[in-house]
Amino acid sequence: MLKAKPKRLYLLIGLGVLIIVLVLFQLTDKQSLSIESCGAVADDGKDDVHAIQACIEQAQSKQLTLEVPEGEYHLSDMITLDGVSMRGEGDKSILISTNPEQGSINMTGEGARLSHLQHQYQTTVERGDGANEKNSITVSKARQFLIDSVKVQQASTAGILVTKGSKEGRITNNIIEGTGADGIHITGQSSQIVVEGNQVKATGDDAIAVVSYRDDGTAVQDIAIKGNRVGYGSRARGIAVVGGETVTIEGNTIQETSMAGIYIATEKNWNTTDTIGVTISQNTINNSGTKPGSDHPNILVYASFGKVDQITFEDNKVMNAEHAGLGMWGEGEIGDVYLTGNHVENSNLSPTQFKKGTVHSSNNVGF
């Protein structure tokens, strides 16, 4: 039997490796589509919306991931990801909406994904009627969606709004700042959503909010809000649940909010549903209620009507409150509230102000 010479053997091995690499590259390349292949041009200051929407439709029909290269691409209107994945190369892949009234990136359908890019408005208008068209990202009737590692740089209304029964979604590792309304807002019968690892600051309203209206029917439920850093000049609350069921608020850092750092409530003015079964654990709430004339404590449980019940606070650190550390009041019904292992320190007023509710307290420090 003839033996291959070493050089020939090495050549054959090298050729084989090259073929494998080329095949893998082609397979990977066929799974994605660049927006530039449809005519979008970076950094030319011209409108790219028609090219990008055409690419979205092509990606949807061929089940491809849509790639956004580095550079600035301009959008004169909204775009819609219907079950499509759009991915950039980091915060240097920038989508700029030039119409402050019509700039939302809309996500719908099953499996829509938006990741590793930046979306900003060139200019904004007043929040006004709060129209969703002015959001940065609007998730509607979506299932198994993902928003990850996106930088939202100002919007006329919300940063990310989730509504119309959207479920099984993840909102993770995003940076959201300078919005006209809430940073992240979950409403409209949405459920089974994780909000984790986000930085939300300088928002025009709440940083993160779960809100359920009676007119919508079923309350928002099964929401996990974990490991976020929020506040830093937000003009309302840090994390709010105003109508909702089975919500977990865990391991977040909330500071420098104009109103309560954590707000668990029902509100008559907005005809919200009851708030039932919220667990708040291992959070740090620092220096909330900074708005002049506000009486908000760092943590507020409030019911102006309806019912707030089965609320649990465990192992939270509440510090440097402008007013009280924890408060409970309102004209509505506040049921059982469980306080275990919480630490309150350095409140400008009293550590607690409990005017309503059946309080079950154990192993707390500072009150």
mmCIF file of C-alpha atoms in Angstrom:
data_model
loop_
_atom_site.group_PDB
_atom_site.id
_atom_site.type_symbol
_atom_site.label_atom_id
_atom_site.label_comp_id
_atom_site.label_asym_id
_atom_site.label_seq_id
_atom_site.Cartn_x
_atom_site.Cartn_y
_atom_site.Cartn_z
ATOM 1 C CA MET A 1 0.000 0.000 0.000
ATOM 2 C CA LEU A 2 1.347 3.424 -0.929
ATOM 3 C CA LYS A 3 1.528 5.976 1.867
ATOM 4 C CA ALA A 4 0.745 9.614 1.240
ATOM 5 C CA LYS A 5 3.679 11.906 1.647
ATOM 6 C CA PRO A 6 3.453 14.191 4.700
ATOM 7 C CA LYS A 7 3.208 17.393 2.627
ATOM 8 C CA ARG A 8 0.427 15.932 0.518
ATOM 9 C CA LEU A 9 -1.370 14.735 3.631
ATOM 10 C CA TYR A 10 -1.168 18.181 5.220
ATOM 11 C CA LEU A 11 -2.403 19.736 1.986
ATOM 12 C CA LEU A 12 -5.396 17.419 1.879
ATOM 13 C CA ILE A 13 -6.223 18.125 5.527
ATOM 14 C CA GLY A 14 -5.934 21.873 4.968
ATOM 15 C CA LEU A 15 -8.144 21.685 1.892
ATOM 16 C CA GLY A 16 -10.728 19.709 3.837
ATOM 17 C CA VAL A 17 -10.783 22.259 6.647
ATOM 18 C CA LEU A 18 -11.145 25.100 4.128
ATOM 19 C CA ILE A 19 -14.101 23.382 2.468
ATOM 20 C CA ILE A 20 -15.800 22.891 5.843
ATOM 21 C CA VAL A 21 -15.268 26.560 6.755
ATOM 22 C CA LEU A 22 -16.675 27.724 3.415
ATOM 23 C CA VAL A 23 -19.715 25.477 3.744
ATOM 24 C CA LEU A 24 -20.390 26.720 7.283
ATOM 25 C CA PHE A 25 -19.955 30.321 6.136
ATOM 26 C CA GLN A 26 -22.407 29.831 3.289
ATOM 27 C CA LEU A 27 -24.930 28.176 5.582
ATOM 28 C CA THR A 28 -24.627 31.017 8.094
ATOM 29 C CA ASP A 29 -24.763 33.631 5.360
ATOM 30 C CA LYS A 30 -27.946 32.126 3.954
ATOM 31 C CA GLN A 31 -29.612 32.468 7.352
ATOM 32 C CA SER A 32 -29.265 36.255 7.426
ATOM 33 C CA LEU A 33 -29.983 39.238 5.220
ATOM 34 C CA SER A 34 -28.376 42.678 5.467
ATOM 35 C CA ILE A 35 -30.588 45.742 5.138
ATOM 36 C CA GLU A 36 -27.964 47.117 2.754
ATOM 37 C CA SER A 37 -28.781 44.332 0.295
ATOM 38 C CA CYS A 38 -32.184 45.988 -0.144
ATOM 39 C CA GLY A 39 -30.788 49.461 -0.726
ATOM 40 C CA ALA A 40 -30.343 50.943 2.749
ATOM 41 C CA VAL A 41 -27.205 53.099 2.878
ATOM 42 C CA ALA A 42 -25.452 54.025 6.107
ATOM 43 C CA ASP A 43 -24.542 57.596 7.032
ATOM 44 C CA ASP A 44 -25.895 59.291 3.903
ATOM 45 C CA GLY A 45 -28.689 61.149 5.726
ATOM 46 C CA LYS A 46 -31.323 59.818 3.318
ATOM 47 C CA ASP A 47 -34.495 57.919 4.149
ATOM 48 C CA ASP A 48 -34.040 54.142 4.357
ATOM 49 C CA VAL A 49 -37.515 53.139 5.512
ATOM 50 C CA HIS A 50 -38.732 51.627 2.219
ATOM 51 C CA ALA A 51 -35.551 49.611 1.738
ATOM 52 C CA ILE A 52 -35.653 48.317 5.306
ATOM 53 C CA GLN A 53 -39.344 47.415 5.188
ATOM 54 C CA ALA A 54 -38.759 45.575 1.895
ATOM 55 C CA CYS A 55 -35.935 43.653 3.565
ATOM 56 C CA ILE A 56 -38.191 42.835 6.518
ATOM 57 C CA GLU A 57 -40.776 41.330 4.181
ATOM 58 C CA GLN A 58 -38.089 39.332 2.387
ATOM 59 C CA ALA A 59 -36.662 38.105 5.702
ATOM 60 C CA GLN A 60 -40.139 37.057 6.804
ATOM 61 C CA SER A 61 -40.878 35.093 3.645
ATOM 62 C CA LYS A 62 -37.497 33.315 3.709
ATOM 63 C CA GLN A 63 -37.245 32.992 7.508
ATOM 64 C CA LEU A 64 -33.992 34.948 7.642
ATOM 65 C CA THR A 65 -32.488 37.112 10.377
ATOM 66 C CA LEU A 66 -32.284 40.738 9.303
ATOM 67 C CA GLU A 67 -28.855 42.264 9.961
ATOM 68 C CA VAL A 68 -28.223 45.957 10.630
ATOM 69 C CA PRO A 69 -24.552 46.874 10.001
ATOM 70 C CA GLU A 70 -22.789 49.662 11.863
ATOM 71 C CA GLY A 71 -23.846 53.134 10.801
ATOM 72 C CA GLU A 72 -26.841 55.457 10.911
ATOM 73 C CA TYR A 73 -29.989 54.541 8.982
ATOM 74 C CA HIS A 74 -32.944 56.914 8.789
ATOM 75 C CA LEU A 75 -36.629 56.034 9.092
ATOM 76 C CA SER A 76 -39.362 58.482 8.090
ATOM 77 C CA ASP A 77 -42.107 56.112 9.237
ATOM 78 C CA MET A 78 -42.725 53.095 11.457
ATOM 79 C CA ILE A 79 -41.455 49.621 10.599
ATOM 80 C CA THR A 80 -43.072 46.329 11.637
ATOM 81 C CA LEU A 81 -41.352 43.070 12.579
ATOM 82 C CA ASP A 82 -44.012 40.386 12.146
ATOM 83 C CA GLY A 83 -42.286 37.307 13.517
ATOM 84 C CA VAL A 84 -38.973 38.626 12.148
ATOM 85 C CA SER A 85 -35.624 38.872 13.947
ATOM 86 C CA MET A 86 -33.631 42.088 13.493
ATOM 87 C CA ARG A 87 -30.097 42.178 14.869
ATOM 88 C CA GLY A 88 -27.406 44.832 14.815
ATOM 89 C CA GLU A 89 -23.712 44.840 15.625
ATOM 90 C CA GLY A 90 -24.076 46.800 18.871
ATOM 91 C CA ASP A 91 -25.010 50.372 19.722
ATOM 92 C CA LYS A 92 -23.159 51.643 16.638
ATOM 93 C CA SER A 93 -25.916 50.087 14.513
ATOM 94 C CA ILE A 94 -28.321 53.012 14.774
ATOM 95 C CA LEU A 95 -31.876 53.415 13.498
ATOM 96 C CA ILE A 96 -32.928 57.076 13.599
ATOM 97 C CA SER A 97 -36.626 57.943 13.374
ATOM 98 C CA THR A 98 -37.049 61.336 11.737
ATOM 99 C CA ASN A 99 -40.826 61.677 12.257
ATOM 100 C CA PRO A 100 -41.518 62.294 15.975
ATOM 101 C CA GLU A 101 -45.182 61.328 15.488
ATOM 102 C CA GLN A 102 -44.575 58.059 13.570
ATOM 103 C CA GLY A 103 -41.377 56.384 14.661
ATOM 104 C CA SER A 104 -42.233 53.202 16.535
ATOM 105 C CA ILE A 105 -40.558 49.884 15.762
ATOM 106 C CA ASN A 106 -43.543 47.543 15.949
ATOM 107 C CA MET A 107 -43.237 43.874 16.924
ATOM 108 C CA THR A 108 -46.007 41.331 16.439
ATOM 109 C CA GLY A 109 -46.593 37.683 15.574
ATOM 110 C CA GLU A 110 -44.617 34.745 16.931
ATOM 111 C CA GLY A 111 -40.896 34.894 17.594
ATOM 112 C CA ALA A 112 -40.165 38.527 16.732
ATOM 113 C CA ARG A 113 -36.738 39.609 17.998
ATOM 114 C CA LEU A 114 -34.915 42.913 18.195
ATOM 115 C CA SER A 115 -31.357 42.967 19.513
ATOM 116 C CA HIS A 116 -27.929 44.612 19.608
ATOM 117 C CA LEU A 117 -28.750 47.984 18.098
ATOM 118 C CA GLN A 118 -29.759 51.513 18.997
ATOM 119 C CA HIS A 119 -33.036 53.267 18.209
ATOM 120 C CA GLN A 120 -33.354 56.992 18.655
ATOM 121 C CA TYR A 121 -35.626 59.822 17.597
ATOM 122 C CA GLN A 122 -34.021 62.732 15.805
ATOM 123 C CA THR A 123 -36.521 65.045 17.518
ATOM 124 C CA THR A 124 -39.456 64.484 19.862
ATOM 125 C CA VAL A 125 -42.811 66.122 20.530
ATOM 126 C CA GLU A 126 -44.868 66.419 23.685
ATOM 127 C CA ARG A 127 -46.343 63.191 25.040
ATOM 128 C CA GLY A 128 -49.858 64.540 24.440
ATOM 129 C CA ASP A 129 -52.329 61.720 23.816
ATOM 130 C CA GLY A 130 -49.636 59.103 24.403
ATOM 131 C CA ALA A 131 -50.110 57.537 20.973
ATOM 132 C CA ASN A 132 -48.247 54.266 20.474
ATOM 133 C CA GLU A 133 -46.970 55.480 17.119
ATOM 134 C CA LYS A 134 -44.624 57.735 19.115
ATOM 135 C CA ASN A 135 -43.124 54.924 21.211
ATOM 136 C CA SER A 136 -39.636 53.664 20.538
ATOM 137 C CA ILE A 137 -40.793 50.012 20.462
ATOM 138 C CA THR A 138 -44.383 48.724 20.525
ATOM 139 C CA VAL A 139 -45.106 45.024 21.102
ATOM 140 C CA SER A 140 -48.665 44.054 20.165
ATOM 141 C CA LYS A 141 -50.292 40.615 19.809
ATOM 142 C CA ALA A 142 -46.845 39.038 20.027
ATOM 143 C CA ARG A 143 -45.761 35.694 21.424
ATOM 144 C CA GLN A 144 -42.287 34.470 22.373
ATOM 145 C CA PHE A 145 -40.747 37.843 21.564
ATOM 146 C CA LEU A 146 -37.335 39.125 22.625
ATOM 147 C CA ILE A 147 -35.924 42.631 23.038
ATOM 148 C CA ASP A 148 -32.294 42.336 24.099
ATOM 149 C CA SER A 149 -29.319 44.697 24.258
ATOM 150 C CA VAL A 150 -31.166 47.569 22.594
ATOM 151 C CA LYS A 151 -30.391 51.177 23.448
ATOM 152 C CA VAL A 152 -33.449 53.425 23.379
ATOM 153 C CA GLN A 153 -32.369 57.045 23.158
ATOM 154 C CA GLN A 154 -35.399 59.300 23.731
ATOM 155 C CA ALA A 155 -38.933 58.851 22.433
ATOM 156 C CA SER A 156 -42.003 61.063 22.430
ATOM 157 C CA THR A 157 -43.950 58.528 24.521
ATOM 158 C CA ALA A 158 -42.876 55.125 25.926
ATOM 159 C CA GLY A 159 -39.566 53.384 25.450
ATOM 160 C CA ILE A 160 -40.987 49.851 25.216
ATOM 161 C CA LEU A 161 -44.744 49.251 25.391
ATOM 162 C CA VAL A 162 -46.222 45.731 25.513
ATOM 163 C CA THR A 163 -49.957 45.307 24.914
ATOM 164 C CA LYS A 164 -52.874 43.421 23.302
ATOM 165 C CA GLY A 165 -52.344 40.054 24.927
ATOM 166 C CA SER A 166 -48.646 39.728 24.174
ATOM 167 C CA LYS A 167 -47.092 36.876 26.130
ATOM 168 C CA GLU A 168 -44.049 34.684 26.734
ATOM 169 C CA GLY A 169 -41.663 37.551 26.089
ATOM 170 C CA ARG A 170 -38.308 38.729 27.409
ATOM 171 C CA ILE A 171 -37.088 42.315 27.738
ATOM 172 C CA THR A 172 -33.452 42.033 28.782
ATOM 173 C CA ASN A 173 -30.201 43.993 29.006
ATOM 174 C CA ASN A 174 -31.536 47.160 27.399
ATOM 175 C CA ILE A 175 -30.641 50.797 28.104
ATOM 176 C CA ILE A 176 -33.605 53.171 28.033
ATOM 177 C CA GLU A 177 -33.388 56.889 28.698
ATOM 178 C CA GLY A 178 -35.055 60.179 27.942
ATOM 179 C CA THR A 179 -38.573 58.931 27.146
ATOM 180 C CA GLY A 180 -41.657 61.138 27.265
ATOM 181 C CA ALA A 181 -43.694 58.467 29.075
ATOM 182 C CA ASP A 182 -42.818 55.197 30.859
ATOM 183 C CA GLY A 183 -39.537 53.492 30.106
ATOM 184 C CA ILE A 184 -41.107 50.008 29.972
ATOM 185 C CA HIS A 185 -44.912 49.705 30.132
ATOM 186 C CA ILE A 186 -46.775 46.366 30.184
ATOM 187 C CA THR A 187 -50.554 46.453 29.768
ATOM 188 C CA GLY A 188 -53.506 45.125 27.741
ATOM 189 C CA GLN A 189 -53.894 41.555 29.118
ATOM 190 C CA SER A 190 -50.227 40.742 28.517
ATOM 191 C CA SER A 191 -48.718 37.852 30.500
ATOM 192 C CA GLN A 192 -45.674 35.658 31.157
ATOM 193 C CA ILE A 193 -43.082 38.348 30.556
ATOM 194 C CA VAL A 194 -39.607 38.724 32.060
ATOM 195 C CA VAL A 195 -38.057 42.193 32.418
ATOM 196 C CA GLU A 196 -34.458 41.658 33.502
ATOM 197 C CA GLY A 197 -31.092 43.395 33.534
ATOM 198 C CA ASN A 198 -32.252 46.699 32.059
ATOM 199 C CA GLN A 199 -31.054 50.223 32.856
ATOM 200 C CA VAL A 200 -33.909 52.724 32.754
ATOM 201 C CA LYS A 201 -33.292 56.360 33.617
ATOM 202 C CA ALA A 202 -34.572 59.911 33.171
ATOM 203 C CA THR A 203 -37.995 58.782 31.951
ATOM 204 C CA GLY A 204 -40.932 61.154 31.640
ATOM 205 C CA ASP A 205 -43.122 58.875 33.770
ATOM 206 C CA ASP A 206 -42.543 55.540 35.556
ATOM 207 C CA ALA A 207 -39.341 53.676 34.768
ATOM 208 C CA ILE A 208 -41.073 50.254 34.654
ATOM 209 C CA ALA A 209 -44.850 49.886 34.972
ATOM 210 C CA VAL A 210 -47.419 47.089 34.947
ATOM 211 C CA VAL A 211 -50.892 48.561 34.415
ATOM 212 C CA SER A 212 -54.261 46.810 33.997
ATOM 213 C CA TYR A 213 -57.514 48.567 33.111
ATOM 214 C CA ARG A 214 -60.923 47.122 33.957
ATOM 215 C CA ASP A 215 -62.132 47.900 30.444
ATOM 216 C CA ASP A 216 -59.487 45.500 29.079
ATOM 217 C CA GLY A 217 -60.935 42.532 30.989
ATOM 218 C CA THR A 218 -58.276 40.175 32.345
ATOM 219 C CA ALA A 219 -55.472 41.767 34.357
ATOM 220 C CA VAL A 220 -51.838 41.644 33.312
ATOM 221 C CA GLN A 221 -50.301 38.636 35.085
ATOM 222 C CA ASP A 222 -47.210 36.492 35.591
ATOM 223 C CA ILE A 223 -44.652 39.261 35.228
ATOM 224 C CA ALA A 224 -41.092 39.036 36.599
ATOM 225 C CA ILE A 225 -39.116 42.272 37.044
ATOM 226 C CA LYS A 226 -35.602 41.279 38.100
ATOM 227 C CA GLY A 227 -32.150 42.794 38.403
ATOM 228 C CA ASN A 228 -32.902 46.148 36.791
ATOM 229 C CA ARG A 229 -31.339 49.523 37.622
ATOM 230 C CA VAL A 230 -33.953 52.255 37.377
ATOM 231 C CA GLY A 231 -34.707 55.862 38.299
ATOM 232 C CA TYR A 232 -31.820 58.330 38.073
ATOM 233 C CA GLY A 233 -34.073 61.313 37.467
ATOM 234 C CA SER A 234 -37.283 59.543 36.398
ATOM 235 C CA ARG A 235 -40.224 61.901 36.802
ATOM 236 C CA ALA A 236 -42.638 59.504 38.498
ATOM 237 C CA ARG A 237 -42.204 56.067 40.125
ATOM 238 C CA GLY A 238 -39.381 53.581 39.763
ATOM 239 C CA ILE A 239 -41.292 50.288 39.492
ATOM 240 C CA ALA A 240 -45.096 50.402 39.588
ATOM 241 C CA VAL A 241 -47.838 47.776 39.582
ATOM 242 C CA VAL A 242 -51.183 49.512 39.120
ATOM 243 C CA GLY A 243 -53.595 46.661 38.535
ATOM 244 C CA GLY A 244 -52.106 43.213 38.029
ATOM 245 C CA GLU A 245 -51.775 39.684 39.375
ATOM 246 C CA THR A 246 -48.819 37.464 40.265
ATOM 247 C CA VAL A 247 -46.000 39.946 39.797
ATOM 248 C CA THR A 248 -42.460 39.463 41.129
ATOM 249 C CA ILE A 249 -40.157 42.439 41.749
ATOM 250 C CA GLU A 250 -36.765 41.047 42.754
ATOM 251 C CA GLY A 251 -33.192 42.257 43.076
ATOM 252 C CA ASN A 252 -33.673 45.684 41.512
ATOM 253 C CA THR A 253 -31.876 48.920 42.352
ATOM 254 C CA ILE A 254 -34.164 51.960 42.388
ATOM 255 C CA GLN A 255 -32.966 55.452 43.193
ATOM 256 C CA GLU A 256 -33.645 59.144 42.651
ATOM 257 C CA THR A 257 -37.249 58.922 41.492
ATOM 258 C CA SER A 258 -39.597 61.886 41.768
ATOM 259 C CA MET A 259 -42.273 59.749 43.411
ATOM 260 C CA ALA A 260 -42.257 56.345 45.148
ATOM 261 C CA GLY A 261 -39.435 53.999 44.245
ATOM 262 C CA ILE A 262 -41.823 51.033 44.340
ATOM 263 C CA TYR A 263 -45.567 51.663 43.953
ATOM 264 C CA ILE A 264 -48.200 48.935 44.413
ATOM 265 C CA ALA A 265 -51.650 50.360 43.791
ATOM 266 C CA THR A 266 -55.101 50.646 42.332
ATOM 267 C CA GLU A 267 -56.208 53.968 40.873
ATOM 268 C CA LYS A 268 -59.797 55.126 40.521
ATOM 269 C CA ASN A 269 -58.954 57.866 38.031
ATOM 270 C CA TRP A 270 -57.672 55.234 35.600
ATOM 271 C CA ASN A 271 -60.272 52.560 36.462
ATOM 272 C CA THR A 272 -57.593 49.947 37.060
ATOM 273 C CA THR A 273 -58.157 46.366 38.152
ATOM 274 C CA ASP A 274 -57.342 45.069 41.629
ATOM 275 C CA THR A 275 -53.712 44.322 42.424
ATOM 276 C CA ILE A 276 -53.314 40.832 43.873
ATOM 277 C CA GLY A 277 -50.292 38.672 44.664
ATOM 278 C CA VAL A 278 -47.210 40.859 44.292
ATOM 279 C CA THR A 279 -43.887 39.771 45.826
ATOM 280 C CA ILE A 280 -41.188 42.405 46.336
ATOM 281 C CA SER A 281 -37.854 40.985 47.503
ATOM 282 C CA GLN A 282 -34.157 41.853 47.762
ATOM 283 C CA ASN A 283 -34.494 45.298 46.212
ATOM 284 C CA THR A 284 -32.575 48.439 47.176
ATOM 285 C CA ILE A 285 -34.645 51.638 47.158
ATOM 286 C CA ASN A 286 -32.616 54.785 47.711
ATOM 287 C CA ASN A 287 -33.731 58.427 47.907
ATOM 288 C CA SER A 288 -37.180 58.360 46.308
ATOM 289 C CA GLY A 289 -40.022 60.886 46.483
ATOM 290 C CA THR A 290 -37.788 63.796 45.526
ATOM 291 C CA LYS A 291 -40.496 65.847 43.775
ATOM 292 C CA PRO A 292 -41.239 69.033 45.745
ATOM 293 C CA GLY A 293 -44.643 68.742 47.408
ATOM 294 C CA SER A 294 -44.780 64.968 47.026
ATOM 295 C CA ASP A 295 -45.453 62.891 50.145
ATOM 296 C CA HIS A 296 -44.413 59.620 48.548
ATOM 297 C CA PRO A 297 -42.309 57.272 50.661
ATOM 298 C CA ASN A 298 -39.647 55.060 49.122
ATOM 299 C CA ILE A 299 -42.262 52.267 48.971
ATOM 300 C CA LEU A 300 -45.982 53.050 48.733
ATOM 301 C CA VAL A 301 -48.957 50.671 48.834
ATOM 302 C CA TYR A 302 -51.996 52.684 47.779
ATOM 303 C CA ALA A 303 -55.643 51.986 46.940
ATOM 304 C CA SER A 304 -57.939 54.795 45.845
ATOM 305 C CA PHE A 305 -60.629 52.177 45.134
ATOM 306 C CA GLY A 306 -60.889 48.438 44.572
ATOM 307 C CA LYS A 307 -58.487 46.137 46.375
ATOM 308 C CA VAL A 308 -54.777 45.610 46.937
ATOM 309 C CA ASP A 309 -54.128 42.258 48.636
ATOM 310 C CA GLN A 310 -51.563 39.518 49.255
ATOM 311 C CA ILE A 311 -48.552 41.795 48.988
ATOM 312 C CA THR A 312 -45.223 40.477 50.305
ATOM 313 C CA PHE A 313 -42.067 42.468 51.072
ATOM 314 C CA GLU A 314 -38.974 40.403 51.912
ATOM 315 C CA ASP A 315 -35.355 41.417 52.521
ATOM 316 C CA ASN A 316 -35.550 44.846 50.916
ATOM 317 C CA LYS A 317 -33.218 47.703 51.811
ATOM 318 C CA VAL A 318 -34.991 51.062 52.088
ATOM 319 C CA MET A 319 -32.721 54.040 52.620
ATOM 320 C CA ASN A 320 -32.459 57.840 52.510
ATOM 321 C CA ALA A 321 -36.165 58.444 51.908
ATOM 322 C CA GLU A 322 -37.200 62.048 51.383
ATOM 323 C CA HIS A 323 -40.311 61.251 53.444
ATOM 324 C CA ALA A 324 -41.266 57.947 55.110
ATOM 325 C CA GLY A 325 -39.559 54.680 54.303
ATOM 326 C CA LEU A 326 -42.734 52.626 53.727
ATOM 327 C CA GLY A 327 -46.328 53.830 53.493
ATOM 328 C CA MET A 328 -49.811 52.346 53.079
ATOM 329 C CA TRP A 329 -52.938 54.410 52.587
ATOM 330 C CA GLY A 330 -55.908 55.260 50.364
ATOM 331 C CA GLU A 331 -59.701 55.144 50.315
ATOM 332 C CA GLY A 332 -59.880 51.657 48.804
ATOM 333 C CA GLU A 333 -59.241 48.300 50.470
ATOM 334 C CA ILE A 334 -55.763 47.150 51.430
ATOM 335 C CA GLY A 335 -55.768 43.545 52.614
ATOM 336 C CA ASP A 336 -52.874 41.426 53.864
ATOM 337 C CA VAL A 337 -49.383 42.876 53.582
ATOM 338 C CA TYR A 338 -46.430 40.774 54.761
ATOM 339 C CA LEU A 339 -43.182 42.450 55.838
ATOM 340 C CA THR A 340 -40.249 40.150 56.618
ATOM 341 C CA GLY A 341 -36.556 40.902 56.960
ATOM 342 C CA ASN A 342 -36.681 44.417 55.538
ATOM 343 C CA HIS A 343 -34.198 47.124 56.547
ATOM 344 C CA VAL A 344 -35.191 50.797 56.739
ATOM 345 C CA GLU A 345 -32.654 53.502 57.514
ATOM 346 C CA ASN A 346 -32.218 57.270 57.405
ATOM 347 C CA SER A 347 -35.759 58.339 56.457
ATOM 348 C CA ASN A 348 -36.397 62.086 56.719
ATOM 349 C CA LEU A 349 -39.754 61.328 58.358
ATOM 350 C CA SER A 350 -40.814 58.171 60.169
ATOM 351 C CA PRO A 351 -39.634 54.755 58.957
ATOM 352 C CA THR A 352 -43.246 53.733 58.269
ATOM 353 C CA GLN A 353 -46.647 55.330 57.740
ATOM 354 C CA PHE A 354 -49.306 52.609 57.843
ATOM 355 C CA LYS A 355 -52.834 54.027 57.644
ATOM 356 C CA LYS A 356 -54.482 51.018 55.994
ATOM 357 C CA GLY A 357 -54.017 47.284 55.597
ATOM 358 C CA THR A 358 -53.529 44.212 57.764
ATOM 359 C CA VAL A 359 -49.783 44.218 58.358
ATOM 360 C CA HIS A 360 -47.890 41.026 59.246
ATOM 361 C CA SER A 361 -44.411 42.095 60.371
ATOM 362 C CA SER A 362 -41.403 40.011 61.458
ATOM 363 C CA ASN A 363 -37.604 40.310 61.647
ATOM 364 C CA ASN A 364 -37.468 43.799 60.181
ATOM 365 C CA VAL A 365 -34.791 46.335 61.100
ATOM 366 C CA GLY A 366 -35.511 50.023 61.649
ATOM 367 C CA PHE A 367 -39.229 49.732 62.405
#
